[in-house]
Coordinates of C-alpha atoms in Angstrom, one line a residue:
Chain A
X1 CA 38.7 55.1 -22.9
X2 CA 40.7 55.1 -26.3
X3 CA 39.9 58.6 -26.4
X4 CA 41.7 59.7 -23.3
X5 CA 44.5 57.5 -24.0
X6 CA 44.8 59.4 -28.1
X7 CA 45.0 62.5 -25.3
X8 CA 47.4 61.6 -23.2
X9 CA 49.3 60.0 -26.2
X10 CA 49.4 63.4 -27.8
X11 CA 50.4 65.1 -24.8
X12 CA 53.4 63.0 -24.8
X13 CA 54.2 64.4 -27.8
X14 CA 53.6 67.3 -26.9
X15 CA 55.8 67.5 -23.7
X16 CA 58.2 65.1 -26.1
X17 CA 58.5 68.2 -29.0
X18 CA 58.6 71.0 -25.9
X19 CA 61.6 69.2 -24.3
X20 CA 63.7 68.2 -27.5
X21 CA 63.3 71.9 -28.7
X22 CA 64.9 73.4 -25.5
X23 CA 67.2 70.8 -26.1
X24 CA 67.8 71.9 -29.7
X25 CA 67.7 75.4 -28.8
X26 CA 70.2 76.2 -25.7
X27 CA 72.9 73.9 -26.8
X28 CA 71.1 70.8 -24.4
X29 CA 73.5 69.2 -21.7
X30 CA 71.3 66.6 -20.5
X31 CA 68.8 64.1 -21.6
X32 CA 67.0 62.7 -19.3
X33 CA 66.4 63.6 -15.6
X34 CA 68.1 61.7 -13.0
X35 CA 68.0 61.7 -9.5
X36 CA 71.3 63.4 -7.4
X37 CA 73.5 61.4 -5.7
X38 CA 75.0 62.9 -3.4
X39 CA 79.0 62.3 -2.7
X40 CA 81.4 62.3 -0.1
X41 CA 84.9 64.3 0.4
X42 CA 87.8 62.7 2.1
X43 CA 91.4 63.9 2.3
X44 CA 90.5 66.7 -1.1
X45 CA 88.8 63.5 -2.8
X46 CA 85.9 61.4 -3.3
X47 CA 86.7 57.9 -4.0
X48 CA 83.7 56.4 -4.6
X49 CA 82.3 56.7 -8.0
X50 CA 78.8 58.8 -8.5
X51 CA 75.5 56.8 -8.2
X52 CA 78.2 53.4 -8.4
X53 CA 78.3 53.4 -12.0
X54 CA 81.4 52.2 -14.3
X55 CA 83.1 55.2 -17.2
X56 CA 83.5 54.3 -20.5
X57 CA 86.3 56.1 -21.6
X58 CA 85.6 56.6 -25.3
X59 CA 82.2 58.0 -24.6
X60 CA 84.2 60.2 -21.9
X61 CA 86.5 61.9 -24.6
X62 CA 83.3 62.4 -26.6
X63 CA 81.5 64.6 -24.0
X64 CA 85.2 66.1 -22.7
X65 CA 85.1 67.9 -26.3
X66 CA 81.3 68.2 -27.4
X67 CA 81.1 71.9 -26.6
X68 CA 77.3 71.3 -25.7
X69 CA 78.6 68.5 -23.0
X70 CA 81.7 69.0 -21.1
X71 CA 83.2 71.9 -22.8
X72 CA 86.5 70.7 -21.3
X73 CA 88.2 72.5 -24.3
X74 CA 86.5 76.3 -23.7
X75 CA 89.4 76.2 -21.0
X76 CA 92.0 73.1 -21.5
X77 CA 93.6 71.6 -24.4
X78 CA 93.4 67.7 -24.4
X79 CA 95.5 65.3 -26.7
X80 CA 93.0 65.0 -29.1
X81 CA 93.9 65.3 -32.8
X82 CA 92.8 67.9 -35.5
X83 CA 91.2 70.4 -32.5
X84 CA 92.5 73.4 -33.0
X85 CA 90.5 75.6 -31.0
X86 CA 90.7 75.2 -27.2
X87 CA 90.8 77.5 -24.4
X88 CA 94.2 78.2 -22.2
X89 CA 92.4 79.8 -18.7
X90 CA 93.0 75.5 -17.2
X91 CA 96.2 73.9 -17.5
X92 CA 96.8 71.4 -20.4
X93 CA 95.4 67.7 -19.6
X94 CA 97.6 65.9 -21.1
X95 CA 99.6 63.7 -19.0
X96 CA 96.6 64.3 -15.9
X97 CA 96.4 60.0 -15.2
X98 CA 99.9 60.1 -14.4
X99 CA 100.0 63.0 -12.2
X100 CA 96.9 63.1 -10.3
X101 CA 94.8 60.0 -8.7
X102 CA 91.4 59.0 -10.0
X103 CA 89.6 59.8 -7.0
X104 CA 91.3 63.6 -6.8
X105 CA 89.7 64.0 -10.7
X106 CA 86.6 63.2 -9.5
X107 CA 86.5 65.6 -7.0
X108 CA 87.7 68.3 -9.8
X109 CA 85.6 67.4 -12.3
X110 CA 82.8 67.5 -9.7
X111 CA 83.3 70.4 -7.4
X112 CA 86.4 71.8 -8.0
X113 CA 85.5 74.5 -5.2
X114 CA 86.6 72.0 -2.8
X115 CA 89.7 72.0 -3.5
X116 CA 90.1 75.9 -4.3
X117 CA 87.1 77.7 -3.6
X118 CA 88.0 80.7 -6.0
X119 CA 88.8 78.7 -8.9
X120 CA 86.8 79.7 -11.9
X121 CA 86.3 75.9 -13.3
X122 CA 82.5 74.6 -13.2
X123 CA 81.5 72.0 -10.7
X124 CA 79.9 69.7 -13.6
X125 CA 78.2 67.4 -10.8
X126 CA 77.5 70.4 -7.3
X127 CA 74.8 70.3 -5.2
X128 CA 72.2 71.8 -7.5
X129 CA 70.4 73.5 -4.4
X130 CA 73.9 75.3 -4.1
X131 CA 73.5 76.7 -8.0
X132 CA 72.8 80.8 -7.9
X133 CA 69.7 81.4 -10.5
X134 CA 69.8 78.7 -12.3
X135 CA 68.0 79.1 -15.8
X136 CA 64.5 78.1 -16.0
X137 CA 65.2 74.8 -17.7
X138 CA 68.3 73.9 -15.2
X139 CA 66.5 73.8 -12.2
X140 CA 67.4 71.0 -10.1
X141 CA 69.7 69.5 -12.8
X142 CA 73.9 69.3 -12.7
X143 CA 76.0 70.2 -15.7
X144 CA 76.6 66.6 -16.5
X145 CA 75.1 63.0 -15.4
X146 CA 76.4 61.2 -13.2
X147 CA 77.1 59.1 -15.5
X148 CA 78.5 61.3 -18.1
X149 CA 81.2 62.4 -14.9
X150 CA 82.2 58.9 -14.2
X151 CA 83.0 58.5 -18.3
X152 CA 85.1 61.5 -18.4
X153 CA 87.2 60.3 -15.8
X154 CA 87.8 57.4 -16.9
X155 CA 88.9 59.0 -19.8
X156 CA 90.9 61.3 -18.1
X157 CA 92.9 58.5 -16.2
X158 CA 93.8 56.9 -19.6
X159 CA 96.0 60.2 -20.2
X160 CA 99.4 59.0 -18.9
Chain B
X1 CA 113.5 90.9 9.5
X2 CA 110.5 93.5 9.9
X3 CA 111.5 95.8 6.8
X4 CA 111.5 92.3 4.7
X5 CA 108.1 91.5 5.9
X6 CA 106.8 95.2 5.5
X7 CA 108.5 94.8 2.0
X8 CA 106.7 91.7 0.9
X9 CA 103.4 93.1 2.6
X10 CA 103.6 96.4 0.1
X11 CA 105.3 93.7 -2.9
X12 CA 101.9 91.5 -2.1
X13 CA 99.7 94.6 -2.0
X14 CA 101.0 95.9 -4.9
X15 CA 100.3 92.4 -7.3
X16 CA 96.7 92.6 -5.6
X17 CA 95.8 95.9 -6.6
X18 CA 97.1 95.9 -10.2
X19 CA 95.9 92.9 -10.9
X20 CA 92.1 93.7 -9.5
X21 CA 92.5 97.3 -10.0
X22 CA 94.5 97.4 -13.5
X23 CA 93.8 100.1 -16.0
X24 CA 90.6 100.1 -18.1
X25 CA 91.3 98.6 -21.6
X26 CA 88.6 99.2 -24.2
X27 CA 87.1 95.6 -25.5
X28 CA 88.5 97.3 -29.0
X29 CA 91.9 96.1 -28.0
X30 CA 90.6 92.5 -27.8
X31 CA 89.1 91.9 -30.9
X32 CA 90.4 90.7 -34.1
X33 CA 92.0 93.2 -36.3
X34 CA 89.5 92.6 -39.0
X35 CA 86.7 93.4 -36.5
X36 CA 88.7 96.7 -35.1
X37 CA 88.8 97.4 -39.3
X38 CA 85.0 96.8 -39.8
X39 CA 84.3 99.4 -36.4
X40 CA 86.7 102.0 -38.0
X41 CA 85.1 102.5 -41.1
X42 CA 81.7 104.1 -41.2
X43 CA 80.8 102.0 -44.9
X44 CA 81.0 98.8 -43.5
X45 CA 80.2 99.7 -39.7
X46 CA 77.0 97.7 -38.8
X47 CA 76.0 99.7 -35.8
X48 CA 75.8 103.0 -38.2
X49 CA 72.7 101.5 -39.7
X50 CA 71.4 101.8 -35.8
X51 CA 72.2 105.3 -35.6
X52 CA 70.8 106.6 -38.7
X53 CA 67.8 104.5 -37.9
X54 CA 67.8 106.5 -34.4
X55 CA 67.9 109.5 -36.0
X56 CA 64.8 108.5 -38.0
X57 CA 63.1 108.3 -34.6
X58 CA 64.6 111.6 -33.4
X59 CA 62.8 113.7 -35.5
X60 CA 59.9 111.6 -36.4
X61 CA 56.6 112.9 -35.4
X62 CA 54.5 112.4 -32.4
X63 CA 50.5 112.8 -32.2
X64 CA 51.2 115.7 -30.6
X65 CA 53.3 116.9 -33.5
X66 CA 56.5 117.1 -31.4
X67 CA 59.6 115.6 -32.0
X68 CA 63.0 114.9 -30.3
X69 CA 64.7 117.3 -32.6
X70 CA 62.6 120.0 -31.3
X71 CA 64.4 120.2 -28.2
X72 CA 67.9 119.1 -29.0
X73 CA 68.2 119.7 -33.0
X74 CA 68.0 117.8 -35.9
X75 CA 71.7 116.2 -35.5
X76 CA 71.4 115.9 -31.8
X77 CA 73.8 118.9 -31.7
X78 CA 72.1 120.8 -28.6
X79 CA 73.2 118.0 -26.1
X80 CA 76.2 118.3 -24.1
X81 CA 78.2 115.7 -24.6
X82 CA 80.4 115.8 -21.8
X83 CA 76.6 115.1 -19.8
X84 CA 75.8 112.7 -22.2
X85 CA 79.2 110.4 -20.9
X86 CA 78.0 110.6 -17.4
X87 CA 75.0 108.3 -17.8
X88 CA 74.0 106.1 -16.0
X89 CA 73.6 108.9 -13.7
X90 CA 71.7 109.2 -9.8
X91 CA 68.9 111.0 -9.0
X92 CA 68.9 112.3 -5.4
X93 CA 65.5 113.3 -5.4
X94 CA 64.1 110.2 -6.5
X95 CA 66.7 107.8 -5.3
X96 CA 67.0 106.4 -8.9
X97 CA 69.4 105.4 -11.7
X98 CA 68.9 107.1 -14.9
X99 CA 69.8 105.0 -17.7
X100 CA 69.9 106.8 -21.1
X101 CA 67.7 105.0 -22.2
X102 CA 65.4 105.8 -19.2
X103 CA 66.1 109.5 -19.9
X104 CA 64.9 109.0 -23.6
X105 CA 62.1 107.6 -22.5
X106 CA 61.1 110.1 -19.9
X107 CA 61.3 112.6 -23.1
X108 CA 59.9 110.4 -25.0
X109 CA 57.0 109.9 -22.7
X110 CA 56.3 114.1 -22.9
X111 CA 55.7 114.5 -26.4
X112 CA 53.1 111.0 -26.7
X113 CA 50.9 108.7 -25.1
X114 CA 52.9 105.7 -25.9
X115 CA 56.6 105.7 -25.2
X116 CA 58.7 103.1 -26.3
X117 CA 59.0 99.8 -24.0
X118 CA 62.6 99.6 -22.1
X119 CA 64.9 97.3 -24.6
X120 CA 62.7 97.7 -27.5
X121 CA 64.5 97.9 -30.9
X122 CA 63.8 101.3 -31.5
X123 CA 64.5 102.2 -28.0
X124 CA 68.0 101.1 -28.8
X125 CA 68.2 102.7 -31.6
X126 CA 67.7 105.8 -30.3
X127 CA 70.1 105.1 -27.3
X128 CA 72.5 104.5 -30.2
X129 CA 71.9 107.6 -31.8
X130 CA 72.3 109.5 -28.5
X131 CA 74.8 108.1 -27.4
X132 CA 76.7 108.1 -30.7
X133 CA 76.5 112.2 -30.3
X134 CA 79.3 111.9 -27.6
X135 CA 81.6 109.3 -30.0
X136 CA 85.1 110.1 -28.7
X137 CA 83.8 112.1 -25.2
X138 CA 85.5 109.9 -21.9
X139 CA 83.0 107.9 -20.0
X140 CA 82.9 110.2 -16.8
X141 CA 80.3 108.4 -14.1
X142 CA 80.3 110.1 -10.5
X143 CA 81.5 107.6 -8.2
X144 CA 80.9 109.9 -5.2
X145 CA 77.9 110.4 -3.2
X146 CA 74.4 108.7 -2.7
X147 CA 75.4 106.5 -6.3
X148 CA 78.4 104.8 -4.3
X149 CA 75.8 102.6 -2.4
X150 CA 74.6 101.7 -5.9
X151 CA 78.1 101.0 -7.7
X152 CA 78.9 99.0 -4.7
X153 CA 75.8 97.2 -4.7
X154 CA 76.7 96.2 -8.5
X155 CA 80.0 95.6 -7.9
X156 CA 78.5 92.7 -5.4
X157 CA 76.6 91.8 -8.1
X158 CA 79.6 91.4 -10.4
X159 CA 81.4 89.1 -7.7
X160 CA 78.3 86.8 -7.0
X161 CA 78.1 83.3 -9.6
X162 CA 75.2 82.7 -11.3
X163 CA 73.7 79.7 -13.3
X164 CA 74.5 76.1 -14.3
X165 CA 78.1 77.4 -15.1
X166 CA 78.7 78.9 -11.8
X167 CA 81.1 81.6 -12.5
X168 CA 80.7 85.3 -11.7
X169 CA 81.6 87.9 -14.3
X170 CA 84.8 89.0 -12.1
X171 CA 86.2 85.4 -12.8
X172 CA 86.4 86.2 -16.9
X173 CA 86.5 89.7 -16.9
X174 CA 88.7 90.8 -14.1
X175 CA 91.0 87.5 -14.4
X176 CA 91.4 86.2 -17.7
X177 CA 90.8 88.9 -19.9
X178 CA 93.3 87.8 -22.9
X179 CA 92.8 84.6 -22.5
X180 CA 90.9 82.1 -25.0
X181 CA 87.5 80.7 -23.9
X182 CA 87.4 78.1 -26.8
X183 CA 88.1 80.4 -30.2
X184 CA 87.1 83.9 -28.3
X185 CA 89.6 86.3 -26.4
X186 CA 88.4 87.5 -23.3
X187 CA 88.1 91.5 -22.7
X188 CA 87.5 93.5 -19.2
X189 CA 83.8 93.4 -20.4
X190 CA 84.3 96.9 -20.6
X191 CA 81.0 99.3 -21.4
X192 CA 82.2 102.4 -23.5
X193 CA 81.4 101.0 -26.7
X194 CA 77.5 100.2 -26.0
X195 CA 75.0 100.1 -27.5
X196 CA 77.5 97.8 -30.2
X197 CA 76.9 95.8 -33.3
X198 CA 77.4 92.0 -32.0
X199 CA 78.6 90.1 -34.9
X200 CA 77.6 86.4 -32.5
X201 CA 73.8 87.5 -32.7
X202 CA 73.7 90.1 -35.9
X203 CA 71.6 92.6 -33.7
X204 CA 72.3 95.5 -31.8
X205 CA 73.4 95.2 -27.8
X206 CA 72.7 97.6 -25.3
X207 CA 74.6 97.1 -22.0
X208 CA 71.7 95.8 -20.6
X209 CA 71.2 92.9 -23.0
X210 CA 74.7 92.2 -23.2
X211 CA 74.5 91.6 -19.5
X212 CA 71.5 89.4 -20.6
X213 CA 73.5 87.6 -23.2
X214 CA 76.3 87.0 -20.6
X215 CA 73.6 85.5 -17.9
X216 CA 72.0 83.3 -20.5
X217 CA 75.8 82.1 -21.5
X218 CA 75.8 81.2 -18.0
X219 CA 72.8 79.3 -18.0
X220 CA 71.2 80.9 -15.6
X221 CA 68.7 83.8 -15.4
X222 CA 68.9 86.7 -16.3
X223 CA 68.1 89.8 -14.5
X224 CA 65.1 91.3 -15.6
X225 CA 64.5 94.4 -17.9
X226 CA 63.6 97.0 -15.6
X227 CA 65.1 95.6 -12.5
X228 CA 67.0 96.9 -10.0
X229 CA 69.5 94.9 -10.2
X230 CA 70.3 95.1 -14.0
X231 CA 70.7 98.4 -13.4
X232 CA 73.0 98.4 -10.5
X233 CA 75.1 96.1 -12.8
X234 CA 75.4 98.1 -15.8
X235 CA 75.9 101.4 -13.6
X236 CA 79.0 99.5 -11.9
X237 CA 80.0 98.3 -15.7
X238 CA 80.1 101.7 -16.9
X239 CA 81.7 103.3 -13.5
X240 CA 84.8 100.5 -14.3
X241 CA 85.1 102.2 -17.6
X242 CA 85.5 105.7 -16.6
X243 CA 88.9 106.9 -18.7
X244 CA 87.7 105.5 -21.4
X245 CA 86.8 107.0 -24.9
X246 CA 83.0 106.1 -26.2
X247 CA 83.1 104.0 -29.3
X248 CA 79.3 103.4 -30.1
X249 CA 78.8 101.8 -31.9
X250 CA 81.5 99.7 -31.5
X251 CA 81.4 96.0 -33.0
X252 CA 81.9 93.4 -30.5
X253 CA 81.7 89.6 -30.7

């Protein structure tokens, strides 16, 4: 008995050490595995926040500009001080709480193909049966959480 | 009223086509001066190292006391170069893209029991040499022919998204090339200057692992060595640089 459970305690490990080195080596976007919840479009938005859960808008900037995260920067520049390299292919997001409704950035930040189904920006929270060869270790999985979405946008609606 | 429409029809057209179909630009006009500085001069060149190492290869002998050199000289100089900018070429007979580096290896496999694996180190190494032979010639692929089922096939391949990311190679290298992704300016992913030095991994790059290193970036999978499709791919890439001179080995980010 307390030798199978030293076994299955060291495969933990194991599994434990295989996952945080994939994580450490291909730059990790998510940490655990979590179940899709799937959303709803209405009038080029989705009102309803993913899975029901509440943003935090400080851990929202966070994963806007950790280049392993949201990667926001590769293509906008946010208001955030001393970053000086961001990409210009997205418009600047300063200013985006004032001009655009919550429930429109969700539906960006999520599938932006909704709304224009050539635009280059990632859907950070599509249908991952939709995703075209996915790497090995992103099968099944979105760019961000649920939850991680539903943080940046309520950072996002902080920018007035 | 018609002529206006006609007008803005042709004025429409027009914008389409040069923005889709606009003039090759070698990736060298991208880079950072410092990098364009570092290509230019054969001390401080990386990729050189590749080519000398090639050369190594070229006249090294087999079991069957044969070398490369045998056939196409010591310095490479019996090849033509103006062949050597038409790969990847089409086979009729066999139905079949020739890489170079398939070609090599067809040689290669002549003269000894154990040619070199595709993508293998020295494998690109002796791409690099080869290649290197026709510094300066214009990439010239035929466009015409049986091959056009193939370059369309990878131009489909260029259009489709891949991975986690979701983006196709079209969306950064046929619309934002000049633009920043974070700190790095965007080129037309242009393939003249393969096999290059890239200064982001400190190896050598054949188009094939380039294409590789794109996927990966994409988080998704990358085609396989030897598949059909990565060849497809890189034939397209090359055909899209036609006009262009050939830099390898160029340094690239």
């Amino acid at each position: 008995m307390i030798k199978i459970k030293k076994i299955n305690y060291f495969v933990f490990l194991l599994i434990m050490f295989y996952i945080n080195s994939i994580y450490a080596s291909s730059g990790s976007i998510m940490t655990v595995e979590e179940k899709y919840c799937k959303w709803e479009v209405k009038d080029y938005a989705i009102e309803k926040p993913l899975c029901g859960y509440i943003g935090n808008a400080e851990r929202g900037k966070a994963i806007a500009s950790d280049g392993s995260k949201g990667n926001c920067l590769a293509c906008h520049q946010l208001p955030i001080d001393g970053i000086e390299a961001y990409g210009t292919i997205g418009p600047p997001l300063a200013g985006i709480g004032s001009r655009q409704s919550e429930a429109f950035i969700r539906l960006r930040v999520v599938d932006t193909r909704n709304i224009n189904p050539m635009s280059i920006m990632p859907g950070f929270y599509r249908d991952p049966g939709l995703i075209n060869r996915p790497g090995i270790h992103y099968i099944g999985r979105t760019f961000l959480t649920a939850q991680q979405v539903e943080d940046v946008i309520a950072y996002l609606v902080t920018l007035k | 009223m018609k002529l206006d429409n006609k007008i803005i029809l042709i004025a429409l057209l027009a914008l389409l086509t040069t923005k889709l179909y606009a003039e090759p630009v070698s990736g060298y006009e991208y880079i950072k001066p410092e990098t364009r500085t570092m290509q230019d001069d054969d001390f401080s060149n990386p990729g050189l190292l590749a080519v000398d190492r090639g050369q190594e290869l070229f006249n090294k002998k087999y079991e069957t006391d044969k070398t490369c050199s045998d056939c196409h000289g010591k310095e490479g100089e019996m090849f033509n170069k103006k062949r050597l900018a038409r790969y990847p070429m089409y086979r009729n007979r066999s139905n079949e893209i020739i890489t170079l580096q398939k070609r090599i290896r067809n040689c290669q496999a002549t003269i000894t029991e154990n040619p070199l694996q595709t993508d293998h180190p020295d494998l690109i190494s002796l791409e690099t040499f080869v290649r290197n032979r026709a510094h300066g010639e214009i990439v010239n692929i035929q466009t015409e022919g049986p091959v056009a089922e193939e370059i369309k096939e990878g131009e489909k391949l260029y259009t489709t998204r891949y991975g986690l990311i979701d983006m196709s190679c079209q969306h950064c290298h046929d619309f934002y090339p000049g633009q920043m992704i974070r700190g790095q300016k965007i080129s037309q992913g242009q393939a003249n200057g393969f096999p290059a030095y890239r200064l982001a991994t400190g190896e050598m790059a054949n188009l094939h692992l380039r294409i590789q290193q794109c996927m990966t970036l994409l988080r998704a999978e990358p085609f396989a060595t030897d598949s059909k499709e990565i060849e497809q791919l890189g034939l397209y890439l090359m055909s899209r640089s036609n006009g262009l001179a050939i830099e390898t080995p160029a340094v690239r980010y």
